[in-house]
Short mmCIF file of C-alpha atoms and ligand atoms in Angstrom, two decimals:
data_model
loop_
_atom_site.label_atom_id
_atom_site.label_comp_id
_atom_site.label_asym_id
_atom_site.label_seq_id
_atom_site.Cartn_x
_atom_site.Cartn_y
_atom_site.Cartn_z
CA MET A 1 11.74 -34.43 46.31
CA ARG A 2 10.72 -34.58 42.74
CA ASN A 3 12.74 -33.64 39.68
CA LYS A 4 12.43 -31.00 37.32
CA ILE A 5 12.16 -32.79 33.78
CA VAL A 6 11.96 -31.65 30.14
CA ALA A 7 11.10 -34.34 27.79
CA GLY A 8 10.91 -34.22 24.07
CA ASN A 9 8.48 -36.54 22.41
CA TRP A 10 9.58 -36.61 18.80
CA LYS A 11 6.50 -38.55 17.80
CA MET A 12 7.03 -40.00 14.01
CA ASN A 13 9.47 -37.39 12.84
CA LEU A 14 13.09 -37.21 11.93
CA ASN A 15 15.07 -39.66 9.93
CA TYR A 16 17.95 -41.73 11.07
CA GLU A 17 20.72 -38.98 10.48
CA GLU A 18 18.54 -36.27 11.75
CA ALA A 19 17.88 -37.96 15.04
CA ILE A 20 21.44 -38.92 15.79
CA GLN A 21 22.52 -35.42 14.93
CA LEU A 22 19.96 -33.81 17.07
CA GLY A 23 20.61 -36.26 19.77
CA THR A 24 24.33 -35.80 20.07
CA ASN A 25 23.96 -31.94 19.72
CA LEU A 26 21.45 -31.94 22.64
CA ASN A 27 23.97 -34.16 24.66
CA ALA A 28 26.83 -31.81 24.05
CA TRP A 29 24.52 -28.56 24.93
CA ILE A 30 23.59 -30.38 28.29
CA ALA A 31 27.14 -31.42 29.06
CA ASP A 32 28.32 -27.67 28.47
CA ASN A 33 25.48 -26.05 30.24
CA GLN A 34 24.66 -28.35 33.10
CA PRO A 35 20.86 -27.33 33.22
CA THR A 36 18.63 -27.83 36.29
CA ALA A 37 16.14 -30.04 34.60
CA GLU A 38 16.82 -33.57 33.78
CA VAL A 39 16.42 -34.10 29.92
CA ILE A 40 14.68 -37.07 28.02
CA ILE A 41 14.07 -37.53 24.43
CA ALA A 42 11.67 -40.01 22.93
CA PRO A 43 12.67 -40.96 19.49
CA SER A 44 10.99 -43.64 17.44
CA PHE A 45 11.84 -47.39 18.40
CA ILE A 46 14.17 -47.84 15.62
CA TYR A 47 16.60 -45.36 16.92
CA LEU A 48 16.52 -46.12 20.66
CA GLN A 49 19.50 -48.36 20.68
CA THR A 50 21.65 -46.21 18.54
CA LEU A 51 20.85 -43.00 20.68
CA LEU A 52 21.40 -45.03 23.97
CA GLU A 53 24.91 -45.70 22.55
CA ALA A 54 25.59 -42.40 20.99
CA VAL A 55 24.62 -40.21 24.13
CA ASP A 56 25.74 -40.16 27.72
CA GLU A 57 22.83 -40.96 29.94
CA GLN A 58 24.37 -38.80 32.87
CA TYR A 59 23.18 -35.88 30.50
CA LEU A 60 20.59 -37.15 28.10
CA LYS A 61 18.05 -39.89 28.83
CA ILE A 62 16.20 -41.85 26.31
CA ALA A 63 12.60 -42.91 26.43
CA SER A 64 10.39 -45.05 24.07
CA GLN A 65 7.09 -43.57 23.03
CA ASP A 66 5.22 -46.63 23.99
CA ILE A 67 5.50 -49.98 25.26
CA SER A 68 3.45 -53.23 24.98
CA ALA A 69 0.69 -54.00 27.42
CA HIS A 70 1.83 -57.73 27.13
CA ALA A 71 4.89 -59.50 28.62
CA LYS A 72 5.90 -61.49 25.40
CA GLY A 73 4.56 -63.62 22.52
CA ALA A 74 2.28 -63.32 19.51
CA TYR A 75 1.80 -59.44 19.35
CA THR A 76 3.22 -58.37 16.03
CA GLY A 77 4.60 -55.04 16.04
CA ASP A 78 4.65 -54.46 19.73
CA VAL A 79 7.77 -53.96 21.84
CA SER A 80 7.98 -55.29 25.32
CA ALA A 81 9.21 -53.85 28.49
CA GLU A 82 11.63 -56.62 28.91
CA GLN A 83 12.99 -56.02 25.49
CA LEU A 84 13.27 -52.29 26.16
CA ASP A 85 15.00 -53.09 29.30
CA SER A 86 17.36 -55.31 27.76
CA ILE A 87 18.75 -52.66 25.67
CA GLY A 88 19.09 -50.32 28.76
CA LEU A 89 15.97 -48.17 28.43
CA ASP A 90 14.93 -46.53 31.49
CA PHE A 91 11.80 -44.40 30.42
CA ALA A 92 8.88 -44.72 28.39
CA ILE A 93 5.72 -42.53 27.42
CA VAL A 94 2.52 -44.45 28.20
CA GLY A 95 -0.92 -43.54 27.34
CA HIS A 96 -0.30 -40.69 25.00
CA SER A 97 -3.52 -39.09 23.80
CA GLU A 98 -2.46 -39.82 20.19
CA ARG A 99 -2.32 -43.47 21.10
CA ARG A 100 -5.64 -43.19 23.07
CA ASP A 101 -7.33 -41.68 20.00
CA TYR A 102 -5.85 -43.45 16.92
CA GLN A 103 -4.83 -46.89 18.64
CA GLY A 104 -8.08 -46.92 20.84
CA GLU A 105 -5.89 -47.38 23.93
CA SER A 106 -8.26 -47.63 26.99
CA ASP A 107 -7.49 -47.01 30.61
CA THR A 108 -7.48 -50.62 31.27
CA ILE A 109 -4.68 -51.24 28.60
CA ILE A 110 -2.70 -48.21 29.65
CA ALA A 111 -2.85 -49.55 33.34
CA GLU A 112 -1.30 -52.90 31.93
CA LYS A 113 1.21 -50.96 30.12
CA LEU A 114 2.30 -49.21 33.33
CA LYS A 115 2.32 -52.53 35.09
CA GLN A 116 4.82 -53.82 32.46
CA ALA A 117 7.06 -50.74 32.80
CA PHE A 118 7.20 -51.00 36.52
CA LYS A 119 7.92 -54.65 36.34
CA HIS A 120 10.97 -53.92 34.35
CA GLN A 121 12.16 -50.83 36.26
CA ILE A 122 11.22 -48.50 33.42
CA ASN A 123 10.05 -45.07 34.56
CA PRO A 124 6.85 -44.37 32.84
CA ILE A 125 5.71 -40.80 31.60
CA PHE A 126 2.16 -41.41 31.90
CA CYS A 127 -0.08 -39.12 30.01
CA VAL A 128 -3.40 -37.69 30.82
CA GLY A 129 -5.53 -34.81 29.45
CA GLU A 130 -9.09 -33.86 28.58
CA LYS A 131 -10.48 -33.13 25.24
CA LEU A 132 -11.88 -29.77 24.08
CA GLU A 133 -15.59 -30.69 24.57
CA GLU A 134 -14.80 -32.09 27.97
CA ARG A 135 -13.11 -28.87 29.02
CA GLU A 136 -16.06 -26.82 27.39
CA ALA A 137 -18.32 -28.84 29.38
CA GLY A 138 -16.53 -28.44 32.61
CA ASP A 139 -15.70 -31.91 33.03
CA HIS A 140 -11.92 -31.62 32.86
CA PHE A 141 -11.22 -32.35 36.48
CA SER A 142 -13.41 -35.65 36.53
CA VAL A 143 -12.06 -36.79 33.28
CA VAL A 144 -8.44 -36.39 34.41
CA LYS A 145 -8.93 -37.95 37.96
CA THR A 146 -10.75 -41.07 36.14
CA GLN A 147 -7.56 -41.36 33.99
CA VAL A 148 -5.35 -41.24 36.96
CA LEU A 149 -7.27 -43.57 39.16
CA ASN A 150 -8.16 -46.03 36.43
CA ALA A 151 -4.52 -46.63 35.72
CA LEU A 152 -2.80 -46.00 39.14
CA THR A 153 -5.09 -48.10 41.56
CA TYR A 154 -4.05 -51.10 39.88
CA GLN A 155 -0.43 -50.78 40.47
CA ASP A 156 1.72 -51.57 43.48
CA LYS A 157 1.94 -48.51 45.66
CA GLU A 158 5.78 -48.97 45.92
CA ASP A 159 6.22 -48.72 41.96
CA LEU A 160 4.68 -45.14 42.14
CA SER A 161 7.95 -43.82 43.12
CA ARG A 162 9.04 -44.29 39.63
CA LEU A 163 6.03 -42.41 38.17
CA ILE A 164 6.01 -39.36 36.06
CA ILE A 165 2.84 -37.83 35.05
CA ALA A 166 2.35 -35.56 31.98
CA TYR A 167 -0.95 -33.54 31.73
CA GLU A 168 -1.53 -32.84 28.24
CA PRO A 169 -4.86 -31.33 27.38
CA VAL A 170 -5.89 -32.80 23.93
CA TRP A 171 -6.99 -29.39 22.57
CA ALA A 172 -3.42 -27.92 23.32
CA ILE A 173 -1.47 -30.50 21.59
CA GLY A 174 0.02 -29.36 18.00
CA THR A 175 -2.60 -26.68 17.70
CA GLY A 176 -0.31 -23.69 18.91
CA LYS A 177 -2.98 -23.13 21.54
CA THR A 178 -1.57 -23.69 25.16
CA ALA A 179 -3.33 -23.74 28.51
CA THR A 180 -2.83 -20.53 30.26
CA PRO A 181 -0.30 -20.81 33.17
CA GLU A 182 -3.21 -20.49 35.59
CA GLN A 183 -5.26 -23.19 33.91
CA ALA A 184 -2.29 -25.60 34.04
CA GLN A 185 -1.42 -24.87 37.60
CA GLU A 186 -4.91 -25.35 38.56
CA ILE A 187 -5.17 -28.77 37.14
CA HIS A 188 -1.75 -29.75 38.22
CA ALA A 189 -2.49 -28.93 41.92
CA PHE A 190 -5.61 -30.95 41.30
CA ILE A 191 -3.80 -34.13 40.01
CA ARG A 192 -1.33 -33.58 43.05
CA LYS A 193 -4.36 -33.66 45.40
CA VAL A 194 -5.74 -36.72 43.80
CA LEU A 195 -2.34 -38.41 44.30
CA ASN A 196 -2.39 -37.25 47.96
CA ASP A 197 -5.94 -38.44 48.64
CA GLU A 198 -5.45 -41.89 47.24
CA PHE A 199 -1.72 -42.73 47.46
CA GLY A 200 -0.27 -40.51 50.24
CA VAL A 201 1.79 -37.49 50.51
CA GLU A 202 5.11 -39.18 49.60
CA VAL A 203 3.68 -39.96 46.17
CA ALA A 204 2.06 -36.65 45.85
CA ASN A 205 5.38 -34.78 46.68
CA ASN A 206 7.71 -37.00 44.73
CA THR A 207 5.75 -37.32 41.51
CA SER A 208 7.05 -34.95 38.82
CA ILE A 209 3.78 -33.53 36.79
CA LEU A 210 4.89 -32.23 33.53
CA TYR A 211 2.75 -29.96 31.21
CA GLY A 212 2.26 -30.86 27.53
CA GLY A 213 0.69 -28.96 24.94
CA SER A 214 2.30 -26.32 22.49
CA VAL A 215 4.97 -25.46 24.85
CA ASN A 216 7.66 -23.39 23.03
CA ALA A 217 10.64 -21.30 23.70
CA ALA A 218 8.47 -18.14 24.24
CA ASN A 219 6.11 -19.49 26.65
CA ALA A 220 8.12 -22.27 28.69
CA ASP A 221 9.36 -19.74 31.23
CA GLU A 222 5.89 -18.65 32.30
CA ILE A 223 4.50 -22.14 32.43
CA PHE A 224 7.33 -23.63 34.40
CA SER A 225 7.22 -20.94 36.90
CA GLN A 226 4.10 -22.45 38.26
CA PRO A 227 4.54 -24.42 41.70
CA ASP A 228 2.95 -27.66 40.58
CA ILE A 229 4.54 -27.81 37.07
CA ASP A 230 7.60 -29.55 37.29
CA GLY A 231 8.63 -29.17 33.65
CA GLY A 232 7.14 -30.19 30.21
CA LEU A 233 6.60 -32.85 27.59
CA VAL A 234 7.34 -30.96 24.32
CA GLY A 235 6.39 -32.12 20.87
CA GLY A 236 7.00 -29.89 17.85
CA ALA A 237 9.52 -27.50 19.58
CA SER A 238 11.65 -30.49 20.71
CA LEU A 239 12.41 -31.08 16.92
CA LYS A 240 14.19 -27.71 16.84
CA TYR A 241 17.56 -27.67 18.68
CA ASP A 242 17.52 -24.08 19.35
CA ASP A 243 14.20 -23.73 20.63
CA PHE A 244 14.38 -27.00 22.81
CA VAL A 245 17.72 -25.85 24.45
CA GLN A 246 15.87 -22.55 25.40
CA ILE A 247 12.96 -24.77 26.85
CA ILE A 248 15.46 -26.71 28.85
CA ALA A 249 17.11 -23.55 30.18
CA ALA A 250 13.77 -22.33 31.16
CA CYS A 251 13.06 -25.13 33.44
CA LYS A 252 14.75 -24.04 36.80
P1 13P B 1 3.18 -30.33 20.95
O1 13P B 1 4.28 -29.61 21.66
O2 13P B 1 3.59 -30.30 19.52
O3 13P B 1 1.91 -29.49 21.19
O4 13P B 1 2.96 -31.73 21.36
C1 13P B 1 2.73 -32.10 22.70
C2 13P B 1 2.82 -33.40 22.95
O5 13P B 1 1.89 -34.15 22.51
C3 13P B 1 3.93 -34.05 23.68
O6 13P B 1 3.62 -35.34 23.89
#
């Protein structure tokens, strides 16, 4: 059965000392409180190795925010799945909407990134989600279905046991505007149906589908109470210790 997961995407925030302090404080809170949810944080690449050494992975897991689409070679600035695997990293965010928008990542590139992750036993947190104009036009189901299928039909089916999906409507990211729990549940159930239809009941039932987009300490409880929402991918609120631990505790 699928896990409950709360992941913090730190994006391009926190300096070295802040990152280590927040990571070690979260590790201690999780050790003391034993929450139901598995907790993952995604700091910038430069802190990954130090954080992997500073925390106990039985309590707190570490993810990269991206992964290269290429195996190795002349790709200045990229970090490969093999390199990440070699420092003991087990999770990576792939296809975040900020990378789709600012780095021009297409579904094809994202499919290659997922392929690299799977090849090196890294569990991808694969992000999908529609833009405001797509939701207003009523196209959100077809947009999300296309993103899911373009990336996943290209993978080996047995690798999908490692898959985590994050539904993040672009209009809700960093805006303070969340999807209502009903809107989020509706599309999470839809994604699970797409998984069921295309890849079978086992993949559908075992894939954790996280909601992302302005999750905070006040709204987490209601969002996480929906049957097809298995946790959250949290941006801004994951940078604040008090808020993030409340969000973790709300994911039961
Ligand atoms: P916010 O929680 O800041 O809206 O960010 C969500 C997100 O993009 C997580 O990946």
